[in-house]
Tab-separated table of C-alpha atoms in Angstrom:
chain	number	residue	atom	x	y	z
A	91	MET	CA	-155.394	127.741	109.106
A	92	ASP	CA	-153.308	125.708	111.739
A	93	LYS	CA	-150.321	124.800	111.307
A	94	PRO	CA	-149.370	120.343	111.623
A	95	LYS	CA	-148.367	119.250	114.626
A	96	ALA	CA	-144.833	117.787	115.069
A	97	LYS	CA	-144.313	114.126	115.289
A	98	PHE	CA	-143.138	112.777	118.092
A	99	ASP	CA	-140.019	111.335	117.643
A	100	VAL	CA	-139.308	108.504	120.112
A	101	THR	CA	-135.731	107.984	118.884
A	102	LYS	CA	-134.562	110.584	120.715
A	103	TYR	CA	-135.232	109.300	124.415
A	104	MET	CA	-134.462	105.814	122.762
A	105	ALA	CA	-131.316	106.277	125.963
A	106	LEU	CA	-133.244	107.564	128.335
A	107	ILE	CA	-136.647	104.657	128.158
A	108	ALA	CA	-132.942	102.226	128.040
A	109	LEU	CA	-131.751	103.593	131.032
A	110	ILE	CA	-135.414	103.600	133.414
A	111	ILE	CA	-136.120	100.072	132.284
A	112	LEU	CA	-132.704	99.124	133.384
A	113	ALA	CA	-132.848	100.637	136.724
A	114	ILE	CA	-135.748	99.029	137.256
A	115	VAL	CA	-134.777	95.573	135.861
A	116	ILE	CA	-131.442	95.959	137.995
A	117	THR	CA	-133.473	97.719	140.875
A	118	ALA	CA	-135.682	94.350	141.083
A	119	LEU	CA	-132.966	91.955	141.077
A	120	ASN	CA	-131.197	93.657	143.448
A	121	PRO	CA	-132.468	96.768	145.402
A	122	GLN	CA	-129.123	97.767	146.676
A	123	PHE	CA	-128.956	99.231	143.330
A	124	ILE	CA	-130.827	102.708	144.442
A	125	ALA	CA	-128.957	102.888	147.554
A	126	PRO	CA	-128.056	106.745	148.735
A	127	ASN	CA	-124.406	105.718	148.503
A	128	ASN	CA	-124.434	102.998	145.699
A	129	LEU	CA	-126.432	106.215	143.853
A	130	MET	CA	-123.802	107.759	144.323
A	131	ASN	CA	-120.918	105.852	143.829
A	132	LEU	CA	-123.190	105.307	140.598
A	133	PHE	CA	-122.316	108.763	139.544
A	134	ARG	CA	-119.042	108.793	140.316
A	135	GLN	CA	-118.146	106.662	138.296
A	136	THR	CA	-119.922	108.199	135.017
A	137	SER	CA	-118.096	111.537	135.462
A	138	VAL	CA	-115.109	110.096	134.220
A	139	ASN	CA	-116.681	107.740	131.062
A	140	ALA	CA	-118.453	110.616	130.902
A	141	LEU	CA	-116.127	113.381	130.478
A	142	ILE	CA	-114.110	111.950	127.992
A	143	ALA	CA	-117.542	110.808	126.231
A	144	PHE	CA	-117.812	114.566	125.651
A	145	GLY	CA	-115.075	114.956	124.224
A	146	MET	CA	-115.871	112.169	121.840
A	147	THR	CA	-120.009	113.589	121.118
A	148	PHE	CA	-118.154	116.437	118.723
A	149	VAL	CA	-115.907	113.968	117.378
A	150	ILE	CA	-118.591	112.262	116.261
A	151	LEU	CA	-120.678	114.302	115.286
A	152	THR	CA	-118.357	115.314	112.010
A	153	SER	CA	-118.219	111.767	110.842
A	154	GLY	CA	-114.509	110.995	113.142
A	155	ILE	CA	-113.218	108.968	116.219
A	156	ASP	CA	-110.671	109.430	118.615
A	157	LEU	CA	-109.231	105.909	119.693
A	158	SER	CA	-106.016	107.577	121.543
A	159	VAL	CA	-108.354	109.564	124.364
A	160	GLY	CA	-107.755	106.901	126.443
A	161	SER	CA	-103.536	106.680	126.645
A	162	ILE	CA	-103.660	110.401	126.621
A	163	LEU	CA	-105.321	109.822	130.145
A	164	ALA	CA	-103.086	108.003	130.781
A	165	LEU	CA	-99.892	109.528	130.165
A	166	THR	CA	-101.213	112.862	131.184
A	167	GLY	CA	-102.279	111.309	134.224
A	168	ALA	CA	-98.853	110.136	134.604
A	169	ILE	CA	-96.944	113.685	134.636
A	170	THR	CA	-99.264	115.686	136.470
A	171	ALA	CA	-98.646	112.840	139.483
A	172	SER	CA	-95.432	113.011	138.461
A	173	MET	CA	-94.908	117.185	138.913
A	174	ILE	CA	-97.124	116.492	142.305
A	175	LEU	CA	-94.038	113.928	144.296
A	176	GLY	CA	-91.859	116.557	142.630
A	177	GLY	CA	-93.378	119.290	144.926
A	178	MET	CA	-95.219	121.233	142.105
A	179	PRO	CA	-98.156	122.378	143.517
A	180	ALA	CA	-101.630	120.235	142.706
A	181	TRP	CA	-103.012	123.197	141.200
A	182	LEU	CA	-100.751	124.093	139.044
A	183	ALA	CA	-99.632	120.008	138.496
A	184	GLY	CA	-103.561	119.542	137.136
A	185	LEU	CA	-103.132	122.679	135.271
A	186	ILE	CA	-100.051	121.991	133.211
A	187	GLY	CA	-101.331	118.337	132.406
A	188	ILE	CA	-104.692	119.075	131.136
A	189	ALA	CA	-103.008	121.751	128.512
A	190	LEU	CA	-101.032	118.910	127.714
A	191	GLY	CA	-103.885	116.824	126.862
A	192	ALA	CA	-105.085	119.719	125.045
A	193	VAL	CA	-102.126	119.933	123.177
A	194	LEU	CA	-102.186	115.468	122.576
A	195	GLY	CA	-105.820	116.545	120.732
A	196	ALA	CA	-104.295	119.552	119.246
A	197	ILE	CA	-101.400	116.669	117.377
A	198	ASN	CA	-104.461	113.931	116.176
A	199	GLY	CA	-106.753	117.640	114.360
A	200	LEU	CA	-102.924	118.450	112.601
A	201	PHE	CA	-102.672	114.930	111.448
A	202	ILE	CA	-106.085	114.511	110.366
A	203	THR	CA	-105.894	117.883	108.739
A	204	TRP	CA	-102.540	118.776	107.829
A	205	GLY	CA	-101.724	115.390	107.247
A	206	LYS	CA	-104.596	114.492	105.201
A	207	VAL	CA	-104.289	110.951	107.274
A	208	THR	CA	-108.142	109.308	108.224
A	209	PRO	CA	-109.365	109.965	111.616
A	210	PHE	CA	-109.400	106.056	113.089
A	211	ILE	CA	-105.865	105.933	111.701
A	212	ALA	CA	-104.249	108.964	112.915
A	213	THR	CA	-105.646	108.491	116.316
A	214	LEU	CA	-104.872	104.377	116.310
A	215	ALA	CA	-101.310	105.389	115.937
A	216	THR	CA	-101.023	107.777	118.821
A	217	MET	CA	-103.077	105.604	120.721
A	218	THR	CA	-100.128	103.514	120.950
A	219	ILE	CA	-97.259	106.331	120.900
A	220	TRP	CA	-98.755	108.070	123.771
A	221	ARG	CA	-99.771	104.472	126.144
A	222	GLY	CA	-96.091	103.892	125.024
A	223	ALA	CA	-94.855	107.215	126.290
A	224	THR	CA	-96.344	106.703	129.146
A	225	TYR	CA	-95.432	102.913	129.829
A	226	VAL	CA	-91.457	104.901	128.963
A	227	PHE	CA	-92.065	107.448	131.662
A	228	THR	CA	-93.026	105.541	134.481
A	229	GLY	CA	-90.907	102.364	134.103
A	230	GLY	CA	-94.126	99.848	133.945
A	231	ASN	CA	-94.577	100.654	137.373
A	232	PRO	CA	-97.442	103.102	138.940
A	233	ILE	CA	-96.378	106.671	140.532
A	234	THR	CA	-97.529	107.183	144.229
A	235	GLY	CA	-96.911	108.205	147.550
A	236	GLY	CA	-94.937	111.366	148.820
A	237	LYS	CA	-97.584	114.982	148.210
A	238	MET	CA	-99.956	112.785	146.450
A	239	ASN	CA	-101.388	111.331	149.760
A	240	THR	CA	-100.792	114.505	151.639
A	241	SER	CA	-102.415	117.561	149.347
A	242	PHE	CA	-105.858	117.661	150.432
A	243	PHE	CA	-106.397	119.599	146.843
A	244	PHE	CA	-105.423	116.935	144.766
A	245	GLN	CA	-107.961	114.507	147.041
A	246	PHE	CA	-110.391	116.885	146.765
A	247	ILE	CA	-109.570	116.693	143.165
A	248	GLY	CA	-111.024	113.050	142.991
A	249	GLN	CA	-112.326	112.029	146.542
A	250	GLY	CA	-114.141	115.235	147.877
A	251	TYR	CA	-117.500	116.523	148.942
A	252	LEU	CA	-119.129	119.859	148.017
A	253	PHE	CA	-122.368	120.104	150.029
A	254	GLY	CA	-122.989	116.475	150.094
A	255	ILE	CA	-121.880	115.795	146.070
A	256	PRO	CA	-118.774	114.247	145.299
A	257	PHE	CA	-116.829	116.742	143.912
A	258	PRO	CA	-116.012	114.631	140.301
A	259	ILE	CA	-119.599	114.955	139.629
A	260	ILE	CA	-119.922	118.708	140.643
A	261	ILE	CA	-116.562	118.758	137.660
A	262	THR	CA	-118.448	116.711	135.074
A	263	LEU	CA	-121.749	118.837	135.383
A	264	ILE	CA	-120.311	121.692	134.940
A	265	ALA	CA	-118.291	120.215	131.373
A	266	PHE	CA	-121.558	119.185	130.711
A	267	ALA	CA	-123.034	122.790	130.740
A	268	ILE	CA	-120.232	124.000	128.632
A	269	CYS	CA	-120.410	121.729	126.064
A	270	TYR	CA	-123.877	121.400	126.019
A	271	VAL	CA	-123.671	125.649	125.050
A	272	LEU	CA	-120.697	125.131	123.112
A	273	LEU	CA	-122.186	122.699	120.661
A	274	HIS	CA	-126.026	123.680	120.693
A	275	LYS	CA	-126.258	127.634	121.203
A	276	THR	CA	-122.406	128.798	119.568
A	277	ALA	CA	-121.546	129.108	115.863
A	278	PHE	CA	-119.417	126.640	116.676
A	279	GLY	CA	-121.772	124.149	117.182
A	280	ARG	CA	-123.457	125.041	114.179
A	281	LYS	CA	-119.613	124.473	112.465
A	282	THR	CA	-119.240	120.531	113.773
A	283	PHE	CA	-122.847	119.742	112.178
A	284	ALA	CA	-121.743	121.280	109.509
A	285	LEU	CA	-118.713	119.427	108.920
A	286	GLY	CA	-120.406	116.537	109.887
A	287	GLY	CA	-123.352	116.751	107.343
A	288	ASN	CA	-121.353	117.200	104.274
A	289	GLU	CA	-117.949	118.427	105.173
A	290	LYS	CA	-117.124	119.848	100.860
A	291	ALA	CA	-120.390	121.893	101.337
A	292	ALA	CA	-119.172	123.381	104.999
A	293	PHE	CA	-115.970	124.325	103.245
A	294	VAL	CA	-118.036	125.837	100.167
A	295	ALA	CA	-120.195	127.742	102.454
A	296	GLY	CA	-116.955	129.519	104.186
A	297	VAL	CA	-116.322	127.161	107.459
A	298	LYS	CA	-112.272	126.562	107.865
A	299	THR	CA	-112.779	123.253	108.775
A	300	LYS	CA	-109.322	122.447	109.317
A	301	LYS	CA	-109.764	125.407	111.930
A	302	VAL	CA	-112.323	123.971	113.387
A	303	LEU	CA	-111.785	120.380	113.535
A	304	ILE	CA	-107.884	121.068	114.862
A	305	THR	CA	-110.188	122.845	117.835
A	306	ILE	CA	-112.538	119.532	118.041
A	307	TYR	CA	-109.845	117.168	118.843
A	308	THR	CA	-108.551	119.670	120.994
A	309	ILE	CA	-111.471	119.711	123.448
A	310	SER	CA	-111.427	116.048	122.890
A	311	GLY	CA	-107.592	115.006	124.271
A	312	LEU	CA	-108.179	118.195	127.092
A	313	LEU	CA	-111.787	116.434	128.749
A	314	ALA	CA	-109.340	113.169	128.441
A	315	ALA	CA	-106.645	115.108	130.456
A	316	LEU	CA	-109.351	116.294	133.352
A	317	ALA	CA	-110.512	113.018	133.500
A	318	GLY	CA	-107.160	111.839	133.913
A	319	PHE	CA	-106.482	113.810	136.600
A	320	ILE	CA	-110.011	113.345	138.313
A	321	LEU	CA	-108.805	109.173	137.806
A	322	THR	CA	-105.622	110.025	139.546
A	323	SER	CA	-106.906	111.491	142.349
A	324	ARG	CA	-109.198	108.761	142.772
A	325	LEU	CA	-107.187	106.236	142.685
A	326	GLY	CA	-104.522	107.955	144.849
A	327	SER	CA	-101.971	106.903	142.391
A	328	ALA	CA	-101.155	106.982	138.682
A	329	GLN	CA	-100.895	103.908	136.948
A	330	PRO	CA	-99.148	103.047	133.358
A	331	ASP	CA	-102.090	100.560	131.936
A	332	ALA	CA	-105.333	103.529	133.588
A	333	GLY	CA	-107.653	103.969	130.649
A	334	THR	CA	-107.197	100.846	128.946
A	335	SER	CA	-110.279	100.932	126.365
A	336	TYR	CA	-111.932	103.327	127.865
A	337	GLU	CA	-112.290	104.694	124.484
A	338	MET	CA	-114.390	102.055	124.011
A	339	ASP	CA	-117.086	103.071	126.696
A	340	ALA	CA	-117.075	106.151	125.529
A	341	ILE	CA	-117.982	105.494	121.519
A	342	ALA	CA	-120.827	103.010	123.463
A	343	SER	CA	-121.952	106.161	125.573
A	344	THR	CA	-121.868	108.629	122.256
A	345	VAL	CA	-124.018	106.155	120.262
A	346	ILE	CA	-125.823	105.470	122.852
A	347	GLY	CA	-126.778	108.436	123.450
A	348	GLY	CA	-128.353	108.850	120.109
A	349	ALA	CA	-125.157	110.668	117.698
A	350	SER	CA	-125.080	108.790	114.525
A	351	LEU	CA	-120.998	107.083	113.794
A	352	MET	CA	-122.017	108.863	109.803
A	353	GLY	CA	-121.577	112.091	111.422
A	354	GLY	CA	-124.215	115.213	111.433
A	355	LYS	CA	-126.316	114.254	113.933
A	356	GLY	CA	-126.266	113.699	118.032
A	357	ARG	CA	-127.002	115.489	121.328
A	358	MET	CA	-124.439	116.024	124.284
A	359	SER	CA	-127.756	115.361	126.457
A	360	GLY	CA	-127.972	111.944	124.916
A	361	THR	CA	-124.782	111.550	125.731
A	362	LEU	CA	-124.754	112.027	129.403
A	363	VAL	CA	-128.001	109.650	129.181
A	364	GLY	CA	-125.667	106.811	127.417
A	365	ALA	CA	-122.476	107.276	129.935
A	366	LEU	CA	-125.213	106.700	133.014
A	367	LEU	CA	-126.662	103.923	130.271
A	368	ILE	CA	-123.012	102.106	130.681
A	369	ALA	CA	-122.112	102.636	133.467
A	370	SER	CA	-125.445	101.382	135.114
A	371	LEU	CA	-125.059	98.438	133.440
A	372	SER	CA	-121.575	98.194	134.785
A	373	ASN	CA	-122.629	99.102	137.934
A	374	GLY	CA	-126.197	96.362	138.046
A	375	MET	CA	-124.283	93.918	136.771
A	376	ASN	CA	-121.349	94.261	139.287
A	377	LEU	CA	-123.887	93.342	142.493
A	378	LEU	CA	-125.540	90.681	140.690
A	379	GLY	CA	-122.235	89.047	140.691
A	380	VAL	CA	-121.800	89.366	136.717
A	381	ASN	CA	-118.292	87.433	136.186
A	382	SER	CA	-116.186	90.549	134.416
A	383	PHE	CA	-115.575	88.337	131.385
A	384	TYR	CA	-118.918	87.470	130.209
A	385	GLN	CA	-119.591	91.931	131.162
A	386	GLN	CA	-117.395	92.901	128.423
A	387	ILE	CA	-119.667	90.139	126.223
A	388	VAL	CA	-122.764	92.246	127.084
A	389	LYS	CA	-120.814	95.297	127.010
A	390	GLY	CA	-120.206	94.392	123.071
A	391	VAL	CA	-123.559	92.941	122.483
A	392	VAL	CA	-124.709	96.488	123.779
A	393	ILE	CA	-122.990	98.718	121.130
A	394	LEU	CA	-123.737	96.009	117.915
A	395	ILE	CA	-127.346	97.151	118.640
A	396	ALA	CA	-127.065	100.538	119.114
A	397	VAL	CA	-125.114	100.517	116.139
A	398	MET	CA	-127.267	98.168	114.358
A	399	ILE	CA	-130.037	101.015	115.188
A	400	ASP	CA	-128.620	103.903	114.126
A	401	SER	CA	-127.636	102.373	110.761
A	402	GLN	CA	-131.197	101.486	110.407
A	403	THR	CA	-132.493	104.622	111.421
A	404	GLN	CA	-130.406	106.465	108.659
A	405	LYS	CA	-131.618	103.967	106.291
A	406	ASN	CA	-135.193	105.004	106.850
A	407	ARG	CA	-133.734	108.226	106.773
A	408	ASP	CA	-132.880	108.382	103.352
């Protein structure tokens, strides 16, 4: 007896379909969109949001949220830049900055697990704390000049090319591969999905829920700091307001990519497509001369539509 064929689930590919349609529409309105230079610029712009969104995917899969990623990006970027100006080798300063991001993420996890604070409130509080710390540390002024302008390694991270490809894109692809394997091919990934499906059931099944959650928020902080290092290098300076509202783009990329805010559902590949869609939308509107204020409205509408689709999908499955 033949096995019944699996039904084609179009919802898994909605983000990709939307990206293709968007690219066709923008190209029809302005062919410059598919020019090689613009595409390279688009992918480079995607890298920062994509890195943050990869970490956000782990968080959202547990039905959590991390609003502090933009502030972690800014604080770690400022501290990294300050260390480079102080004479520290850029590679070492970068590693310390990324490690600091992991620590800040772990602190979020500790508040949520041991402090019993809901993810939204915990990360809302740390978002404000880390942003305030950034302004205190920088005095509200950009950190720039000095060795930041002469360090080959520092400039290469955000502005360099390898085999004709912008290095930030290569970093993002490597991070994607690691996150994909971690989420979809390891026991840790299965535990992440289990937490989002039913945390109590996962605990009963032997999953060390607190340890997994702390690790997840640590990953989120680490990737936000890595994005901060790339952004600081690309701009050639550390801006105290860097990363503002980046958490919204990361959440949008994750949800558009098919992750459910209710937890337990999502794909790393979907998040990458979602990040490309968000970047394409912004890039396309810039090419078409759309006012930046209207761009915010369009992004908000896109996020709302994605959440509504997710909500309706959940109802149909129930």
